[in-house]
């Protein structure tokens, strides 16, 4: 495992996507600041310099990246478990992989790549930020705002990375599914996804989301 650290970069996801050919499996790119942090869809990711974690993990193990769906949800699971270890309560996952604490968004995850060659898992986790812009799409929070604890971001990164080693375990998929089903932020909520409206009933064994009679594998939850 190698960590490449920047003080400022446009986007850690973009860096790994542009350089994956020369980089090894499990290279981590972390930056104190992103000038063009990407969110899902066409959104941006805004994070104050040095206060939070914005990093990406490059995976090139072909067998592993085939498990795209479980890795996507599994990344949220790893972050959620790490937050619970710090002592946060009411942690949940908003399918596919946003992490919420007390109904507020604390972490966003963006996957980029190409299923035959590489996968980049980009994670934005709000750690010590005290104030956020008021115009964000989802109400944000941070570890500090939820617990009053100031956390050393480098140490937290090392904990998260070591928790990521479990993605290779045989039990990882089953554990992820069990956790997500029992910490499903959308459970029972009326949502819109891919123009389908309905109530979230469960997360299925294949990591799709069940909205009434519809089994949905990808998409963005629009209202909830
Ligand atoms: C979302 O919730 O829309 C996903 C946000 C993902 C943000 C992270 S921060 C590190 C990595 N680099 C990026 O440009 N985006 C991801």
Tab-separated table of C-alpha atoms and ligand atoms in Angstrom:
chain	number	residue	atom	x	y	z
A	1	UNK	CA	0.000	0.000	0.000
A	2	UNK	CA	1.312	3.433	-0.961
A	3	UNK	CA	-0.071	6.821	0.072
A	4	UNK	CA	0.370	9.827	-2.214
A	5	UNK	CA	-0.335	13.036	-0.327
A	6	UNK	CA	-1.070	16.473	-1.762
A	7	UNK	CA	-1.664	19.792	-0.097
A	8	UNK	CA	-3.878	20.855	-3.001
A	9	UNK	CA	-5.130	18.965	-6.029
A	10	UNK	CA	-8.128	19.301	-8.341
A	11	UNK	CA	-9.641	15.933	-7.386
A	12	UNK	CA	-8.120	12.810	-5.826
A	13	UNK	CA	-10.447	10.642	-7.944
A	14	UNK	CA	-9.304	12.401	-11.084
A	15	UNK	CA	-5.644	11.968	-10.121
A	16	UNK	CA	-5.966	8.190	-9.716
A	17	UNK	CA	-8.110	7.825	-12.847
A	18	UNK	CA	-5.505	9.718	-14.894
A	19	UNK	CA	-2.547	7.786	-13.512
A	20	UNK	CA	-3.886	4.297	-12.765
A	21	UNK	CA	-1.710	2.604	-15.372
A	22	UNK	CA	1.521	3.527	-13.589
A	23	UNK	CA	0.192	3.046	-10.058
A	24	UNK	CA	-0.085	-0.136	-7.994
A	25	UNK	CA	-3.173	-1.811	-6.642
A	26	UNK	CA	-4.272	-0.178	-3.376
A	27	UNK	CA	-2.555	3.184	-3.947
A	28	UNK	CA	-4.211	5.881	-1.850
A	29	UNK	CA	-4.341	9.520	-2.911
A	30	UNK	CA	-5.202	12.039	-0.185
A	31	UNK	CA	-5.303	15.818	-0.322
A	32	UNK	CA	-5.813	18.551	2.273
A	33	UNK	CA	-7.777	20.458	-0.328
A	34	UNK	CA	-9.528	19.767	-3.633
A	35	UNK	CA	-10.110	22.651	-5.991
A	36	UNK	CA	-12.560	20.682	-8.116
A	37	UNK	CA	-13.892	17.908	-5.882
A	38	UNK	CA	-16.428	15.759	-7.696
A	39	UNK	CA	-19.688	14.437	-6.410
A	40	UNK	CA	-22.043	11.946	-8.035
A	41	UNK	CA	-24.057	13.019	-11.077
A	42	UNK	CA	-22.889	16.541	-11.921
A	43	UNK	CA	-22.422	17.659	-8.351
A	44	UNK	CA	-19.330	19.080	-6.711
A	45	UNK	CA	-17.871	18.095	-3.347
A	46	UNK	CA	-17.015	21.028	-1.109
A	47	UNK	CA	-14.728	20.558	1.883
A	48	UNK	CA	-12.711	23.081	3.920
A	49	UNK	CA	-8.941	22.747	3.585
A	50	UNK	CA	-7.284	20.524	6.179
A	51	UNK	CA	-10.426	19.942	8.226
A	52	UNK	CA	-11.818	16.795	6.650
A	53	UNK	CA	-10.780	13.692	4.770
A	54	UNK	CA	-10.884	13.718	0.977
A	55	UNK	CA	-9.130	10.685	-0.437
A	56	UNK	CA	-9.373	7.953	-3.051
A	57	UNK	CA	-8.326	4.332	-3.209
A	58	UNK	CA	-7.183	2.665	-6.430
A	59	UNK	CA	-8.081	-1.012	-6.874
A	60	UNK	CA	-6.650	-3.016	-9.759
A	61	UNK	CA	-7.286	-6.545	-8.535
A	62	UNK	CA	-9.576	-7.897	-11.279
A	63	UNK	CA	-11.398	-10.400	-9.094
A	64	UNK	CA	-12.095	-7.690	-6.541
A	65	UNK	CA	-13.341	-5.024	-8.933
A	66	UNK	CA	-15.826	-7.477	-10.423
A	67	UNK	CA	-17.591	-7.192	-7.077
A	68	UNK	CA	-18.395	-3.578	-7.931
A	69	UNK	CA	-21.827	-3.476	-6.306
A	70	UNK	CA	-20.748	-4.937	-3.003
A	71	UNK	CA	-17.630	-2.734	-2.957
A	72	UNK	CA	-19.754	0.339	-3.489
A	73	UNK	CA	-22.064	-0.453	-0.583
A	74	UNK	CA	-19.201	-2.026	1.350
A	75	UNK	CA	-17.274	1.268	1.298
A	76	UNK	CA	-20.183	2.980	3.013
A	77	UNK	CA	-20.332	0.111	5.492
A	78	UNK	CA	-16.613	0.502	6.335
A	79	UNK	CA	-17.013	4.239	6.956
A	80	UNK	CA	-20.165	3.702	9.024
A	81	UNK	CA	-18.441	1.062	11.193
A	82	UNK	CA	-15.450	3.363	11.677
A	83	UNK	CA	-17.775	6.156	12.840
A	84	UNK	CA	-19.486	3.813	15.298
A	85	UNK	CA	-16.050	2.827	16.648
A	86	UNK	CA	-15.395	6.536	17.337
A	87	UNK	CA	-18.617	6.565	19.340
A	88	UNK	CA	-21.141	8.107	16.941
A	89	UNK	CA	-24.729	6.906	17.278
A	90	UNK	CA	-27.594	6.765	14.753
A	91	UNK	CA	-25.296	6.013	11.858
A	92	UNK	CA	-27.070	4.806	8.712
A	93	UNK	CA	-26.439	4.197	5.028
A	94	UNK	CA	-28.425	5.905	2.339
A	95	UNK	CA	-28.319	3.532	-0.619
A	96	UNK	CA	-26.060	3.130	-2.424
A	97	UNK	CA	-23.343	4.433	-0.148
A	98	UNK	CA	-23.871	7.824	1.488
A	99	UNK	CA	-23.328	7.739	5.217
A	100	UNK	CA	-25.734	9.637	7.445
A	101	UNK	CA	-25.611	10.465	11.143
A	102	UNK	CA	-28.754	11.692	12.849
A	103	UNK	CA	-30.440	12.232	9.458
A	104	UNK	CA	-27.579	14.398	8.144
A	105	UNK	CA	-24.995	13.551	5.510
A	106	UNK	CA	-21.490	13.015	6.885
A	107	UNK	CA	-19.855	11.141	4.007
A	108	UNK	CA	-20.231	10.876	0.244
A	109	UNK	CA	-18.638	8.222	-1.937
A	110	UNK	CA	-17.938	8.343	-5.662
A	111	UNK	CA	-16.806	5.350	-7.717
A	112	UNK	CA	-15.048	5.820	-11.044
A	113	UNK	CA	-13.263	3.395	-13.299
A	114	UNK	CA	-13.658	0.750	-15.866
A	115	UNK	CA	-14.772	-2.655	-14.716
A	116	UNK	CA	-12.071	-4.505	-16.684
A	117	UNK	CA	-9.102	-2.534	-15.468
A	118	UNK	CA	-9.451	-0.453	-12.341
A	119	UNK	CA	-11.789	1.021	-9.788
A	120	UNK	CA	-11.327	4.263	-7.864
A	121	UNK	CA	-13.266	4.648	-4.624
A	122	UNK	CA	-13.382	8.320	-3.653
A	123	UNK	CA	-14.415	9.228	-0.142
A	124	UNK	CA	-15.309	12.611	1.296
A	125	UNK	CA	-15.764	12.392	5.048
A	126	UNK	CA	-16.544	15.481	7.097
A	127	UNK	CA	-14.363	15.333	10.185
A	128	UNK	CA	-13.626	18.607	11.993
A	129	UNK	CA	-15.564	21.153	9.939
A	130	UNK	CA	-17.798	23.315	12.149
A	131	UNK	CA	-19.687	25.357	9.586
A	132	UNK	CA	-21.003	24.474	6.157
A	133	UNK	CA	-22.483	26.481	3.307
A	134	UNK	CA	-26.241	26.774	3.702
A	135	UNK	CA	-27.082	25.966	0.070
A	136	UNK	CA	-26.067	22.294	0.055
A	137	UNK	CA	-28.502	19.735	-1.371
A	138	UNK	CA	-28.420	17.553	1.730
A	139	UNK	CA	-28.017	18.835	5.276
A	140	UNK	CA	-24.375	18.183	6.143
A	141	UNK	CA	-22.711	17.276	9.394
A	142	UNK	CA	-19.257	16.278	10.646
A	143	UNK	CA	-17.778	14.055	13.334
A	144	UNK	CA	-17.043	17.192	15.359
A	145	UNK	CA	-20.608	18.498	15.106
A	146	UNK	CA	-22.030	15.127	16.163
A	147	UNK	CA	-19.609	14.283	18.960
A	148	UNK	CA	-17.691	17.433	19.969
A	149	UNK	CA	-14.476	15.480	19.349
A	150	UNK	CA	-11.620	16.920	17.273
A	151	UNK	CA	-10.091	14.018	15.383
A	152	UNK	CA	-6.601	13.656	13.917
A	153	UNK	CA	-7.388	13.185	10.223
A	154	UNK	CA	-4.165	11.261	9.437
A	155	UNK	CA	-4.838	8.729	12.174
A	156	UNK	CA	-8.436	8.387	11.047
A	157	UNK	CA	-7.292	7.758	7.487
A	158	UNK	CA	-5.020	4.933	8.688
A	159	UNK	CA	-7.915	3.345	10.602
A	160	UNK	CA	-10.185	3.518	7.552
A	161	UNK	CA	-7.505	2.092	5.276
A	162	UNK	CA	-6.863	-0.814	7.617
A	163	UNK	CA	-10.619	-1.475	7.756
A	164	UNK	CA	-10.565	-1.582	3.952
A	165	UNK	CA	-8.325	-4.639	4.093
A	166	UNK	CA	-11.448	-6.600	5.050
A	167	UNK	CA	-12.894	-6.254	1.541
A	168	UNK	CA	-10.978	-9.428	0.682
A	169	UNK	CA	-12.544	-11.456	3.498
A	170	UNK	CA	-15.005	-14.183	2.533
A	171	UNK	CA	-17.568	-12.790	4.961
A	172	UNK	CA	-17.327	-9.180	3.750
A	173	UNK	CA	-20.301	-9.238	1.384
A	174	UNK	CA	-22.561	-10.941	3.887
A	175	UNK	CA	-21.492	-8.559	6.670
A	176	UNK	CA	-22.077	-5.546	4.412
A	177	UNK	CA	-25.541	-6.712	3.479
A	178	UNK	CA	-26.496	-7.460	7.062
A	179	UNK	CA	-25.307	-4.028	8.224
A	180	UNK	CA	-26.937	-2.111	5.400
A	181	UNK	CA	-30.252	-3.862	5.849
A	182	UNK	CA	-30.290	-3.042	9.525
A	183	UNK	CA	-29.032	0.554	9.045
A	184	UNK	CA	-31.020	1.423	5.927
A	185	UNK	CA	-31.685	5.154	6.020
A	186	UNK	CA	-34.329	4.868	3.304
A	187	UNK	CA	-36.291	1.993	4.817
A	188	UNK	CA	-39.997	2.829	4.715
A	189	UNK	CA	-39.373	6.201	3.083
A	190	UNK	CA	-41.253	7.276	-0.044
A	191	UNK	CA	-38.637	8.074	-2.698
A	192	UNK	CA	-38.148	8.823	-6.366
A	193	UNK	CA	-35.448	7.022	-8.283
A	194	UNK	CA	-35.057	6.814	-12.087
A	195	UNK	CA	-38.531	8.395	-12.304
A	196	UNK	CA	-40.007	5.556	-10.261
A	197	UNK	CA	-41.856	6.585	-7.137
A	198	UNK	CA	-42.454	4.247	-4.243
A	199	UNK	CA	-41.526	3.075	-0.799
A	200	UNK	CA	-38.156	1.556	-0.020
A	201	UNK	CA	-38.832	-1.945	1.273
A	202	UNK	CA	-35.335	-3.416	1.565
A	203	UNK	CA	-31.863	-3.829	0.112
A	204	UNK	CA	-31.766	-7.130	-1.787
A	205	UNK	CA	-29.201	-9.939	-1.629
A	206	UNK	CA	-27.704	-8.656	-4.912
A	207	UNK	CA	-27.311	-5.136	-3.409
A	208	UNK	CA	-30.120	-3.654	-5.476
A	209	UNK	CA	-32.731	-1.521	-3.735
A	210	UNK	CA	-36.348	-2.680	-3.578
A	211	UNK	CA	-38.844	0.119	-4.265
A	212	UNK	CA	-42.309	-1.468	-4.018
A	213	UNK	CA	-42.280	-4.084	-6.836
A	214	UNK	CA	-39.212	-2.612	-8.552
A	215	UNK	CA	-35.713	-3.907	-8.084
A	216	UNK	CA	-33.281	-1.102	-8.919
A	217	UNK	CA	-29.567	-1.626	-9.462
A	218	UNK	CA	-28.347	1.909	-10.030
A	219	UNK	CA	-29.611	5.445	-9.891
A	220	UNK	CA	-29.816	8.456	-7.686
A	221	UNK	CA	-32.426	8.831	-4.993
A	222	UNK	CA	-34.055	12.170	-5.719
A	223	UNK	CA	-36.301	12.901	-2.794
A	224	UNK	CA	-36.517	11.219	0.532
B	1	LIG	C1	-21.343	12.405	-3.444
B	1	LIG	O1	-21.879	12.332	-2.326
B	1	LIG	O2	-21.914	12.953	-4.402
B	1	LIG	C2	-19.970	11.812	-3.626
B	1	LIG	C3	-18.886	12.698	-3.076
B	1	LIG	C4	-17.484	12.117	-3.227
B	1	LIG	C5	-16.409	13.078	-2.781
B	1	LIG	C6	-15.031	12.474	-2.762
B	1	LIG	S1	-13.848	13.523	-1.992
B	1	LIG	C7	-12.537	12.514	-2.541
B	1	LIG	C8	-12.883	12.048	-3.937
B	1	LIG	N1	-12.417	12.985	-4.928
B	1	LIG	C9	-13.421	13.593	-5.559
B	1	LIG	O3	-13.301	14.461	-6.443
B	1	LIG	N2	-14.604	13.138	-5.091
B	1	LIG	C10	-14.413	12.109	-4.100
